[in-house]
């Protein structure tokens, strides 16, 4: 049960039930679709880009508690950030859920993950890391204006 | 029937033909292990079944004392291996109640069985405008091979719909049958819903228009007695690993007259009777469809698995699994928020469900922490999920070694899911 509680923390459950930025921003000018064919999770991430800056972000779709909470908290974390900052966060987040120590990822520097650190529990559930990173892969595709839907497989 | 038969008195002889599950469980070495510090509760039998000692021993014995290539050597080991391989074919013939071993083709599994028919019978018989008729409850393996050959031949894939309970809409199926229909390919038991299809009725309707029927038996062979002559189906295919046998071995049954007329599937050794650069004469049935050195150990292992289930008896296995399914259905239905997907009157082995807004993946992860193995996802049946407007289900599927106590553990685990998501 302790590993489970670490995975399904209150904040994660709360975000999965009431996701933030669960909408298509009116001024969105870039978007991408991402899906996990194994479990049917499917999200669209919308961006309102102002040059290199993510002025607004929203997402829609359906998925498990982990993927939905991850998408919700991601939108909060990257809003107002530059492309490069968002990319950097993605790398740190990916290392976190894969259980790689932070020291390996960013030459020993502290991460900027902040609240996203609560996803550390995912690393004990290797079958669920793709749930946590789906929204991030989709964000990356939206930033790069990828036409084709990204897939975890 | 007692709700806890075989549990309170291990090893006791069960009454009235009921299974002595505790004794059976001792035949399966893997079942005694603990996973995540809990006793393993294996309820993913529709994906693959565990193997009894008899099957593991047959594989070991083959590689330790019998290994050789078949149908070739004049030496002792080759003779032994050939005899064992062909005896396994005879066991499969008996298992399916086929008329002759020449109608039993060893393949890798049900997927290859279907692909074989699509690429041989399909390629030889489909032309532009022709149709292949399947149902809306098929596994991807009984959809994609037909899409591929239909694309190639400009033929059309037609889909008979299913109703809300997951039963085939038989009237709609009959209406879709026409002189354009060249083949019906349909599952015997749905892997995602558990529905048992009325194969005999389907075959009769198709045969009235002289349309042959392929039955995907991947989910029926482990759970129901199968008699291909009584069903009168033209092709029947199943996978060894779902009937307690090894992976990588399966069976395609086909009526001899049809198999005879079909072109070969793959070219190579063993499928020929003579080869010159000008002309090759193909071997007789079933060898025409078995190019290359086959999975000899797998076939022998499958023979051992069939011996094992036949010694217990398919009727008794079916009765036991029906009992488990009924108990599981009642237990899960009693939990608020559970919706069972697939409520056909006749079902076998499979209980698919969704749990309120909780995603099946989360259900699966929490059950796994309790040592309970179920499958979550679309079960390679995405059109079925689309039919019900859901992305996925959680699926518990039963085998001959499962107990009522394990079904109760499943229900308790689902209770825990609600606790976590409260």
Coordinates of C-alpha atoms in Angstrom, one line a residue:
Chain A
X1 CA 0.0 0.0 0.0
X2 CA 2.9 2.4 0.7
X3 CA 4.1 2.3 -2.9
X4 CA 0.6 2.8 -4.0
X5 CA 0.1 5.9 -1.8
X6 CA 3.4 7.2 -3.2
X7 CA 2.0 6.7 -6.8
X8 CA -1.5 7.9 -6.1
X9 CA -0.7 11.0 -4.0
X10 CA -3.6 13.2 -3.0
X11 CA -2.4 16.0 -5.4
X12 CA -2.3 13.5 -8.3
X13 CA -5.7 12.2 -7.6
X14 CA -7.1 15.7 -7.2
X15 CA -5.6 16.8 -10.5
X16 CA -6.9 13.7 -12.3
X17 CA -10.4 14.5 -11.0
X18 CA -10.3 18.2 -11.7
X19 CA -7.6 18.8 -14.3
X20 CA -6.4 22.4 -14.8
X21 CA -6.3 24.1 -18.2
X22 CA -8.6 21.3 -19.5
X23 CA -9.6 23.4 -22.5
X24 CA -8.6 24.6 -25.9
X25 CA -7.3 28.2 -25.5
X26 CA -9.1 30.5 -27.9
X27 CA -5.8 32.0 -29.2
X28 CA -4.1 28.6 -29.6
X29 CA -1.9 28.6 -32.6
X30 CA -0.1 25.3 -32.3
X31 CA -1.3 21.8 -31.2
X32 CA -0.4 18.1 -31.3
X33 CA -2.1 14.8 -30.6
X34 CA -0.5 12.1 -28.5
X35 CA -1.7 8.6 -27.7
X36 CA -0.7 5.4 -26.0
X37 CA -2.1 2.6 -28.1
X38 CA -1.6 0.1 -25.3
X39 CA -4.1 1.7 -22.9
X40 CA -6.1 4.1 -25.2
X41 CA -4.9 7.2 -23.4
X42 CA -5.3 10.1 -25.9
X43 CA -4.6 13.8 -25.4
X44 CA -4.4 16.9 -27.5
X45 CA -2.1 19.7 -26.2
X46 CA -2.9 23.3 -27.4
X47 CA -0.3 26.1 -27.3
X48 CA -0.6 29.8 -27.7
X49 CA 3.0 30.6 -28.7
X50 CA 4.3 34.2 -28.6
X51 CA 7.6 33.8 -30.4
X52 CA 9.6 31.4 -28.2
X53 CA 7.3 31.8 -25.2
X54 CA 4.4 29.6 -24.2
X55 CA 1.8 32.3 -23.5
X56 CA -1.1 29.9 -22.9
X57 CA -1.5 26.1 -22.8
X58 CA -4.4 23.8 -22.5
X59 CA -5.2 20.1 -23.1
X60 CA -8.1 17.8 -23.8
X61 CA -8.6 14.1 -24.1
X62 CA -8.9 11.1 -21.8
X63 CA -6.6 8.9 -19.9
X64 CA -5.7 7.2 -16.6
X65 CA -5.2 9.2 -13.4
X66 CA -1.5 9.4 -13.8
X67 CA -1.6 10.6 -17.4
X68 CA -4.3 13.1 -16.7
X69 CA -2.7 14.5 -13.6
X70 CA 0.6 14.7 -15.3
X71 CA -0.9 16.6 -18.2
X72 CA -2.7 19.0 -15.8
X73 CA 0.4 19.8 -13.7
X74 CA 2.5 20.1 -16.8
X75 CA 0.3 22.8 -18.2
X76 CA 0.7 24.7 -14.9
X77 CA 4.5 24.2 -15.0
X78 CA 5.2 25.3 -18.5
X79 CA 2.8 28.3 -18.8
X80 CA 4.9 31.4 -19.4
X81 CA 8.1 29.4 -20.0
X82 CA 10.2 29.5 -23.1
X83 CA 10.5 26.5 -25.5
X84 CA 14.0 25.9 -24.1
X85 CA 12.9 26.0 -20.5
X86 CA 10.0 23.6 -21.2
X87 CA 12.3 21.2 -23.0
X88 CA 14.6 21.3 -20.0
X89 CA 11.8 20.5 -17.6
X90 CA 10.7 17.6 -19.8
X91 CA 14.2 16.1 -19.6
X92 CA 14.2 16.5 -15.8
X93 CA 10.7 15.0 -15.6
X94 CA 11.6 12.1 -17.8
X95 CA 14.6 11.3 -15.6
X96 CA 12.5 11.6 -12.5
X97 CA 9.8 9.1 -13.5
X98 CA 12.4 6.7 -15.0
X99 CA 14.2 6.7 -11.6
X100 CA 17.4 8.3 -13.0
X101 CA 19.1 10.5 -10.5
X102 CA 18.9 14.1 -11.2
X103 CA 22.7 14.5 -11.0
X104 CA 23.0 12.5 -14.3
X105 CA 20.6 14.7 -16.1
X106 CA 21.7 18.3 -15.6
X107 CA 25.4 18.1 -14.6
X108 CA 24.5 18.0 -10.9
X109 CA 22.3 21.1 -10.9
X110 CA 19.1 21.2 -8.9
X111 CA 16.0 20.6 -11.0
X112 CA 13.3 23.1 -11.6
X113 CA 10.6 20.5 -11.2
X114 CA 9.1 21.9 -8.1
X115 CA 5.6 20.4 -7.5
X116 CA 6.3 17.9 -10.3
X117 CA 8.6 16.1 -7.9
X118 CA 5.6 14.2 -6.6
X119 CA 5.7 12.0 -9.7
X120 CA 8.8 10.4 -8.3
X121 CA 6.6 7.5 -7.2
X122 CA 6.0 6.5 -10.8
X123 CA 9.6 5.2 -11.0
X124 CA 8.6 2.2 -8.9
X125 CA 6.0 1.3 -11.6
X126 CA 7.9 0.9 -14.8
X127 CA 4.7 0.0 -16.7
X128 CA 3.3 3.4 -15.9
X129 CA 6.1 5.8 -16.9
X130 CA 4.6 6.2 -20.4
X131 CA 1.4 7.4 -18.7
X132 CA 3.3 10.1 -16.9
X133 CA 5.3 11.2 -20.0
X134 CA 2.5 11.1 -22.6
X135 CA 1.5 14.7 -22.2
X136 CA 5.1 15.9 -22.3
X137 CA 5.8 14.0 -25.5
X138 CA 2.7 15.6 -26.9
X139 CA 3.8 19.1 -25.7
X140 CA 7.1 18.6 -27.4
X141 CA 5.3 17.6 -30.7
X142 CA 3.1 20.7 -30.4
X143 CA 6.2 22.9 -29.9
X144 CA 7.8 21.3 -33.0
X145 CA 4.6 21.6 -34.9
X146 CA 4.5 17.8 -35.7
X147 CA 1.7 17.0 -38.0
X148 CA 1.6 13.3 -37.1
X149 CA 0.2 12.2 -33.8
X150 CA 2.9 11.0 -31.4
X151 CA 2.7 7.6 -29.9
X152 CA 4.3 6.1 -26.9
X153 CA 5.0 2.9 -28.8
Chain B
X1 CA -22.4 -26.7 -5.9
X2 CA -20.5 -25.6 -2.8
X3 CA -19.0 -22.2 -3.0
X4 CA -15.7 -23.3 -1.6
X5 CA -15.3 -26.8 -3.0
X6 CA -11.8 -28.1 -3.0
X7 CA -10.5 -25.3 -0.7
X8 CA -11.2 -26.6 2.8
X9 CA -9.9 -30.1 2.3
X10 CA -6.9 -29.9 0.0
X11 CA -6.4 -33.0 -2.2
X12 CA -9.8 -34.3 -1.4
X13 CA -11.6 -36.1 -4.3
X14 CA -14.2 -33.7 -5.5
X15 CA -17.8 -34.9 -5.7
X16 CA -20.0 -35.3 -8.7
X17 CA -17.4 -34.6 -11.3
X18 CA -16.3 -31.2 -9.8
X19 CA -12.7 -30.3 -10.2
X20 CA -10.3 -30.9 -7.4
X21 CA -8.7 -27.5 -7.9
X22 CA -6.2 -27.7 -5.1
X23 CA -4.7 -30.9 -6.6
X24 CA -4.7 -29.3 -10.0
X25 CA -3.0 -26.2 -8.7
X26 CA -0.1 -28.4 -7.5
X27 CA 0.5 -29.4 -11.1
X28 CA 1.3 -25.8 -12.0
X29 CA 4.7 -24.8 -10.5
X30 CA 4.3 -21.1 -11.2
X31 CA 1.1 -20.8 -9.2
X32 CA 2.8 -21.3 -5.8
X33 CA 4.9 -18.2 -6.0
X34 CA 4.3 -14.9 -4.3
X35 CA 4.4 -11.7 -6.2
X36 CA 4.7 -8.3 -4.5
X37 CA 4.7 -10.2 -1.2
X38 CA 1.2 -11.6 -1.9
X39 CA 0.1 -15.0 -3.2
X40 CA -0.1 -14.9 -7.0
X41 CA -3.7 -14.6 -8.2
X42 CA -3.5 -15.2 -11.9
X43 CA -6.6 -14.0 -13.7
X44 CA -5.1 -13.2 -17.1
X45 CA -5.8 -16.6 -18.8
X46 CA -7.3 -15.1 -21.9
X47 CA -3.9 -13.6 -22.6
X48 CA -2.0 -16.8 -21.9
X49 CA -2.4 -19.7 -19.5
X50 CA 0.2 -21.2 -17.1
X51 CA 1.8 -24.5 -17.9
X52 CA 1.4 -27.8 -16.0
X53 CA 4.4 -29.8 -15.0
X54 CA 3.5 -32.4 -17.6
X55 CA 4.0 -29.8 -20.4
X56 CA 7.2 -28.4 -18.9
X57 CA 8.5 -32.0 -18.6
X58 CA 7.6 -32.9 -22.2
X59 CA 9.6 -29.9 -23.4
X60 CA 12.6 -30.8 -21.2
X61 CA 12.4 -34.5 -22.2
X62 CA 12.3 -33.6 -25.8
X63 CA 15.4 -31.4 -25.7
X64 CA 17.3 -33.7 -23.3
X65 CA 16.6 -37.0 -25.0
X66 CA 14.7 -36.7 -28.3
X67 CA 15.8 -33.6 -30.1
X68 CA 16.3 -34.2 -33.8
X69 CA 14.9 -32.9 -37.1
X70 CA 11.8 -34.7 -38.4
X71 CA 10.6 -36.3 -41.6
X72 CA 14.2 -36.6 -42.9
X73 CA 16.8 -38.6 -41.0
X74 CA 17.0 -42.4 -41.1
X75 CA 18.6 -42.3 -37.7
X76 CA 17.1 -43.2 -34.3
X77 CA 16.5 -39.8 -32.9
X78 CA 14.9 -38.5 -36.1
X79 CA 12.5 -41.4 -35.9
X80 CA 11.7 -40.7 -32.3
X81 CA 11.1 -37.0 -32.9
X82 CA 9.0 -37.6 -36.0
X83 CA 6.9 -40.1 -34.2
X84 CA 6.3 -37.8 -31.2
X85 CA 5.5 -34.9 -33.5
X86 CA 3.0 -36.9 -35.5
X87 CA 1.5 -38.3 -32.3
X88 CA 0.9 -34.7 -31.1
X89 CA -1.0 -34.1 -34.4
X90 CA -3.2 -37.1 -33.7
X91 CA -3.9 -35.7 -30.2
X92 CA -5.0 -32.4 -31.7
X93 CA -7.2 -34.3 -34.2
X94 CA -8.9 -36.0 -31.3
X95 CA -9.2 -32.8 -29.4
X96 CA -11.0 -31.1 -32.3
X97 CA -12.8 -34.3 -33.3
X98 CA -11.5 -33.8 -36.9
X99 CA -11.9 -36.6 -39.3
X100 CA -8.2 -36.9 -40.3
X101 CA -4.7 -35.8 -39.2
X102 CA -4.2 -34.5 -42.8
X103 CA -6.6 -31.7 -41.8
X104 CA -4.4 -30.6 -38.9
X105 CA -1.7 -28.0 -39.8
X106 CA 0.8 -26.9 -37.2
X107 CA 1.2 -23.1 -37.2
X108 CA 2.6 -20.6 -34.8
X109 CA -0.7 -19.7 -33.3
X110 CA -4.3 -18.5 -34.2
X111 CA -2.9 -15.4 -35.7
X112 CA -0.8 -17.3 -38.2
X113 CA -3.7 -19.7 -38.8
X114 CA -5.9 -16.8 -39.9
X115 CA -3.1 -15.2 -42.0
X116 CA -2.5 -18.5 -43.7
X117 CA -6.2 -18.8 -44.8
X118 CA -6.2 -15.1 -45.9
X119 CA -3.0 -15.5 -47.9
X120 CA -3.9 -18.8 -49.5
X121 CA -7.7 -19.3 -49.7
X122 CA -8.2 -15.5 -49.7
X123 CA -5.7 -14.8 -52.4
X124 CA -7.0 -17.6 -54.6
X125 CA -10.7 -16.9 -54.2
X126 CA -11.2 -13.1 -53.8
X127 CA -11.7 -10.8 -56.7
X128 CA -12.7 -7.2 -57.0
X129 CA -16.2 -6.6 -55.5
X130 CA -16.1 -9.8 -53.4
X131 CA -16.7 -9.6 -49.7
X132 CA -15.4 -11.1 -46.5
X133 CA -17.8 -11.0 -43.6
X134 CA -16.6 -10.7 -40.0
X135 CA -18.3 -9.5 -36.8
X136 CA -17.9 -6.4 -34.7
X137 CA -16.4 -8.4 -31.8
X138 CA -13.3 -9.7 -33.6
X139 CA -9.8 -9.5 -32.2
X140 CA -7.4 -7.5 -34.4
X141 CA -6.0 -10.8 -35.6
X142 CA -9.3 -11.6 -37.3
X143 CA -9.6 -8.1 -38.8
X144 CA -6.2 -7.0 -40.1
X145 CA -5.4 -10.1 -42.2
X146 CA -8.7 -9.6 -44.0
X147 CA -8.2 -5.9 -44.5
X148 CA -4.8 -6.7 -46.0
X149 CA -6.0 -9.2 -48.6
X150 CA -9.2 -7.2 -49.3
X151 CA -7.0 -4.1 -50.0
X152 CA -4.9 -6.2 -52.4
X153 CA -7.9 -7.7 -54.2
X154 CA -10.2 -4.7 -54.1
X155 CA -12.6 -6.8 -52.1
X156 CA -14.7 -5.4 -49.3
X157 CA -14.6 -6.3 -45.6
X158 CA -18.2 -6.3 -44.1
X159 CA -18.9 -6.3 -40.4
X160 CA -21.9 -7.8 -38.8
X161 CA -22.9 -5.6 -35.8
X162 CA -23.3 -6.7 -32.1
X163 CA -26.0 -5.6 -29.7
X164 CA -25.5 -3.8 -26.4
X165 CA -25.1 -7.1 -24.5
X166 CA -22.3 -8.1 -26.8
X167 CA -24.3 -10.7 -28.8
X168 CA -24.1 -11.0 -32.5
X169 CA -27.0 -9.4 -34.3
X170 CA -27.9 -12.6 -36.1
X171 CA -30.5 -11.0 -38.3
X172 CA -28.1 -8.4 -39.5
X173 CA -25.4 -11.1 -40.1
X174 CA -27.8 -13.1 -42.3
X175 CA -28.7 -10.0 -44.3
X176 CA -25.0 -9.2 -44.9
X177 CA -24.5 -12.7 -46.4
X178 CA -24.8 -12.5 -50.2
X179 CA -23.5 -14.1 -53.4
X180 CA -20.6 -11.6 -53.1
X181 CA -19.6 -13.2 -49.7
X182 CA -16.6 -15.4 -50.3
X183 CA -15.8 -16.2 -46.7
X184 CA -17.1 -15.7 -43.1
X185 CA -14.5 -15.3 -40.4
X186 CA -15.8 -15.1 -36.9
X187 CA -14.7 -15.7 -33.4
X188 CA -16.1 -18.6 -31.4
X189 CA -15.7 -16.7 -28.0
X190 CA -15.0 -13.0 -27.8
X191 CA -11.7 -12.3 -26.0
X192 CA -12.9 -8.8 -24.9
X193 CA -16.6 -9.7 -24.0
X194 CA -16.7 -13.4 -23.3
X195 CA -19.6 -13.9 -25.7
X196 CA -20.0 -17.4 -27.1
X197 CA -21.2 -17.1 -30.7
X198 CA -23.8 -19.6 -32.2
X199 CA -21.3 -21.1 -34.6
X200 CA -23.5 -24.0 -35.8
X201 CA -26.2 -21.5 -36.7
X202 CA -23.7 -19.2 -38.4
X203 CA -22.3 -22.1 -40.4
X204 CA -25.7 -23.2 -41.5
X205 CA -26.6 -19.7 -42.7
X206 CA -23.3 -19.3 -44.6
X207 CA -23.4 -22.8 -46.1
X208 CA -26.9 -22.1 -47.5
X209 CA -25.0 -19.7 -49.8
X210 CA -22.0 -22.0 -50.1
X211 CA -19.8 -19.7 -48.2
X212 CA -17.1 -21.3 -46.1
X213 CA -16.6 -20.3 -42.4
X214 CA -13.4 -19.8 -40.5
X215 CA -13.8 -20.0 -36.7
X216 CA -11.2 -18.2 -34.5
X217 CA -11.1 -20.6 -31.6
X218 CA -8.3 -18.9 -29.6
X219 CA -10.7 -18.3 -26.7
X220 CA -13.0 -21.3 -27.1
X221 CA -10.5 -24.2 -27.3
X222 CA -9.5 -23.7 -23.6
X223 CA -13.0 -23.4 -22.3
X224 CA -15.5 -25.5 -24.4
X225 CA -15.5 -28.9 -26.0
X226 CA -14.9 -28.4 -29.7
X227 CA -16.2 -30.7 -32.4
X228 CA -15.3 -29.3 -35.8
X229 CA -17.4 -32.0 -37.6
X230 CA -20.5 -31.2 -35.6
X231 CA -19.9 -27.4 -36.0
X232 CA -19.4 -28.2 -39.7
X233 CA -17.0 -25.2 -39.8
X234 CA -14.5 -25.1 -42.7
X235 CA -11.5 -23.8 -40.8
X236 CA -10.8 -23.6 -37.1
X237 CA -7.7 -22.2 -35.5
X238 CA -6.4 -21.9 -32.0
X239 CA -3.2 -21.1 -30.1
X240 CA -1.4 -23.7 -27.9
X241 CA -0.4 -21.3 -25.2
X242 CA -4.0 -20.5 -24.4
X243 CA -4.7 -24.2 -23.7
X244 CA -1.9 -24.7 -21.2
X245 CA 0.6 -25.5 -23.9
X246 CA 3.8 -23.7 -25.1
X247 CA 3.9 -20.4 -27.0
X248 CA 4.8 -20.4 -30.7
X249 CA 2.6 -23.4 -31.6
X250 CA -1.0 -23.4 -32.8
X251 CA -3.3 -25.2 -35.1
X252 CA -5.2 -24.6 -38.2
X253 CA -7.8 -27.2 -39.0
X254 CA -9.3 -27.1 -42.5
X255 CA -11.6 -29.5 -44.3
X256 CA -9.4 -31.6 -46.6
X257 CA -11.2 -30.7 -49.8
X258 CA -10.6 -27.0 -49.1
X259 CA -7.0 -27.4 -48.0
X260 CA -6.3 -29.5 -51.1
X261 CA -7.4 -26.8 -53.5
X262 CA -5.5 -24.0 -51.7
X263 CA -2.1 -22.9 -52.9
X264 CA 0.7 -23.3 -50.4
X265 CA 1.4 -20.6 -47.8
X266 CA 5.2 -20.5 -47.6
X267 CA 7.7 -22.3 -49.8
X268 CA 10.6 -24.3 -48.4
X269 CA 11.7 -27.7 -47.2
X270 CA 9.2 -30.4 -46.0
X271 CA 6.3 -28.8 -48.0
X272 CA 7.5 -30.3 -51.3
X273 CA 7.6 -33.9 -52.7
X274 CA 10.0 -33.0 -55.5
X275 CA 11.9 -30.0 -56.7
X276 CA 13.7 -29.2 -60.0
X277 CA 14.5 -25.8 -61.3
X278 CA 11.7 -26.2 -63.8
X279 CA 8.9 -27.6 -61.6
X280 CA 8.1 -28.3 -57.9
X281 CA 5.5 -30.7 -56.8
X282 CA 4.0 -29.9 -53.5
X283 CA 3.8 -32.4 -50.6
X284 CA 0.4 -33.9 -49.6
X285 CA -1.7 -32.6 -46.7
X286 CA -0.9 -31.3 -44.2
X287 CA 2.8 -31.0 -45.0
X288 CA 2.0 -28.7 -48.0
X289 CA 1.4 -26.0 -45.4
X290 CA 4.4 -26.7 -43.1
X291 CA 7.4 -25.3 -44.8
X292 CA 10.7 -25.4 -42.9
X293 CA 11.6 -27.1 -39.7
X294 CA 8.6 -26.6 -37.5
X295 CA 8.3 -26.0 -33.7
X296 CA 8.8 -29.6 -32.9
X297 CA 9.1 -29.2 -29.2
X298 CA 6.1 -26.9 -29.2
X299 CA 4.0 -29.4 -31.0
X300 CA 5.0 -32.1 -28.5
X301 CA 4.3 -29.7 -25.6
X302 CA 0.9 -29.0 -27.1
X303 CA 0.2 -32.7 -27.3
X304 CA 1.0 -33.0 -23.6
X305 CA -1.2 -30.0 -22.8
X306 CA -4.1 -31.7 -24.6
X307 CA -3.5 -34.9 -22.7
X308 CA -3.7 -32.9 -19.5
X309 CA -6.9 -31.1 -20.2
X310 CA -8.6 -34.2 -21.7
X311 CA -7.7 -36.2 -18.6
X312 CA -9.6 -33.6 -16.6
X313 CA -12.3 -33.2 -19.2
X314 CA -13.5 -30.1 -21.1
X315 CA -17.0 -30.5 -19.8
X316 CA -15.8 -30.4 -16.2
X317 CA -13.5 -27.5 -16.9
X318 CA -16.3 -25.6 -18.6
X319 CA -18.6 -26.2 -15.6
X320 CA -15.9 -25.0 -13.1
X321 CA -15.2 -21.9 -15.1
X322 CA -18.9 -21.1 -15.5
X323 CA -19.1 -21.3 -11.7
X324 CA -16.2 -18.9 -11.3
X325 CA -17.6 -16.5 -13.9
X326 CA -21.0 -16.5 -12.3
X327 CA -19.5 -15.9 -8.8
X328 CA -17.2 -13.1 -10.2
X329 CA -20.1 -11.5 -12.0
X330 CA -22.3 -11.4 -8.9
X331 CA -19.4 -10.2 -6.7
X332 CA -18.4 -7.3 -9.0
X333 CA -22.0 -6.3 -9.8
X334 CA -22.5 -5.8 -6.1
X335 CA -19.9 -3.1 -6.1
X336 CA -21.3 0.4 -6.8
X337 CA -19.9 2.0 -10.0
X338 CA -18.9 -1.3 -11.7
X339 CA -20.3 -1.7 -15.2
X340 CA -19.8 -5.1 -16.8
X341 CA -19.0 -4.9 -20.5
X342 CA -20.4 -8.0 -22.3
X343 CA -23.5 -9.4 -20.7
X344 CA -24.4 -12.0 -23.3
X345 CA -26.5 -14.9 -22.2
X346 CA -23.8 -17.4 -23.2
X347 CA -20.3 -16.4 -22.0
X348 CA -17.1 -18.2 -21.4
X349 CA -14.1 -17.4 -19.2
X350 CA -14.0 -13.6 -19.5
X351 CA -15.2 -10.8 -17.3
X352 CA -14.6 -7.3 -18.7
X353 CA -15.5 -4.3 -16.6
X354 CA -15.1 -0.5 -16.1
X355 CA -15.2 1.2 -12.8
X356 CA -16.9 4.6 -12.8
X357 CA -14.4 7.3 -13.9
X358 CA -11.4 5.2 -12.7
X359 CA -9.3 4.2 -15.7
X360 CA -8.7 0.5 -16.1
X361 CA -5.0 1.1 -16.1
X362 CA -5.2 2.4 -12.5
X363 CA -7.4 -0.5 -11.5
X364 CA -4.8 -2.9 -13.0
X365 CA -1.9 -1.2 -11.1
X366 CA -3.7 -1.3 -7.8
X367 CA -4.7 -5.0 -8.2
X368 CA -1.2 -5.9 -9.2
X369 CA 0.1 -4.5 -5.9
X370 CA -2.2 -7.1 -4.3
X371 CA -0.6 -9.9 -6.4
X372 CA -3.6 -10.0 -8.7
X373 CA -2.8 -10.2 -12.5
X374 CA -5.6 -9.0 -14.8
X375 CA -5.4 -7.4 -18.2
X376 CA -6.2 -3.8 -18.8
X377 CA -6.5 -2.0 -22.1
X378 CA -8.3 -2.6 -25.4
X379 CA -7.5 -6.3 -25.6
X380 CA -6.5 -6.0 -29.2
X381 CA -10.2 -5.3 -30.0
X382 CA -10.3 -1.6 -30.4
X383 CA -13.6 -1.7 -32.5
X384 CA -15.2 -3.4 -29.5
X385 CA -14.1 -0.5 -27.3
X386 CA -15.4 2.0 -29.8
X387 CA -18.7 0.1 -29.9
X388 CA -19.1 0.8 -26.1
X389 CA -17.6 4.3 -26.2
X390 CA -14.8 3.4 -23.8
X391 CA -11.1 3.5 -24.3
X392 CA -10.4 0.3 -22.4
X393 CA -11.6 -2.2 -19.9
X394 CA -10.2 -4.2 -17.0
X395 CA -10.5 -7.9 -17.8
X396 CA -10.4 -10.9 -15.4
X397 CA -10.2 -14.2 -17.3
X398 CA -10.4 -17.6 -15.7
X399 CA -8.7 -20.9 -16.1
X400 CA -9.1 -24.4 -14.8
X401 CA -6.9 -23.7 -11.8
X402 CA -8.6 -20.6 -10.5
X403 CA -10.6 -20.8 -7.2
X404 CA -13.5 -19.0 -5.7
X405 CA -11.1 -17.6 -3.1
X406 CA -9.2 -15.9 -5.9
X407 CA -12.4 -14.4 -7.3
X408 CA -13.1 -13.1 -3.8
X409 CA -9.6 -11.6 -3.8
X410 CA -10.4 -9.9 -7.0
X411 CA -13.5 -8.4 -5.5
X412 CA -11.6 -7.3 -2.4
X413 CA -8.9 -5.8 -4.7
X414 CA -11.6 -3.8 -6.5
X415 CA -12.8 -2.5 -3.1
X416 CA -9.2 -1.3 -2.5
X417 CA -9.3 0.5 -5.8
X418 CA -12.2 2.5 -4.6
X419 CA -10.5 3.2 -1.3
X420 CA -7.5 4.7 -3.1
X421 CA -9.7 6.8 -5.4
X422 CA -12.2 7.7 -2.7

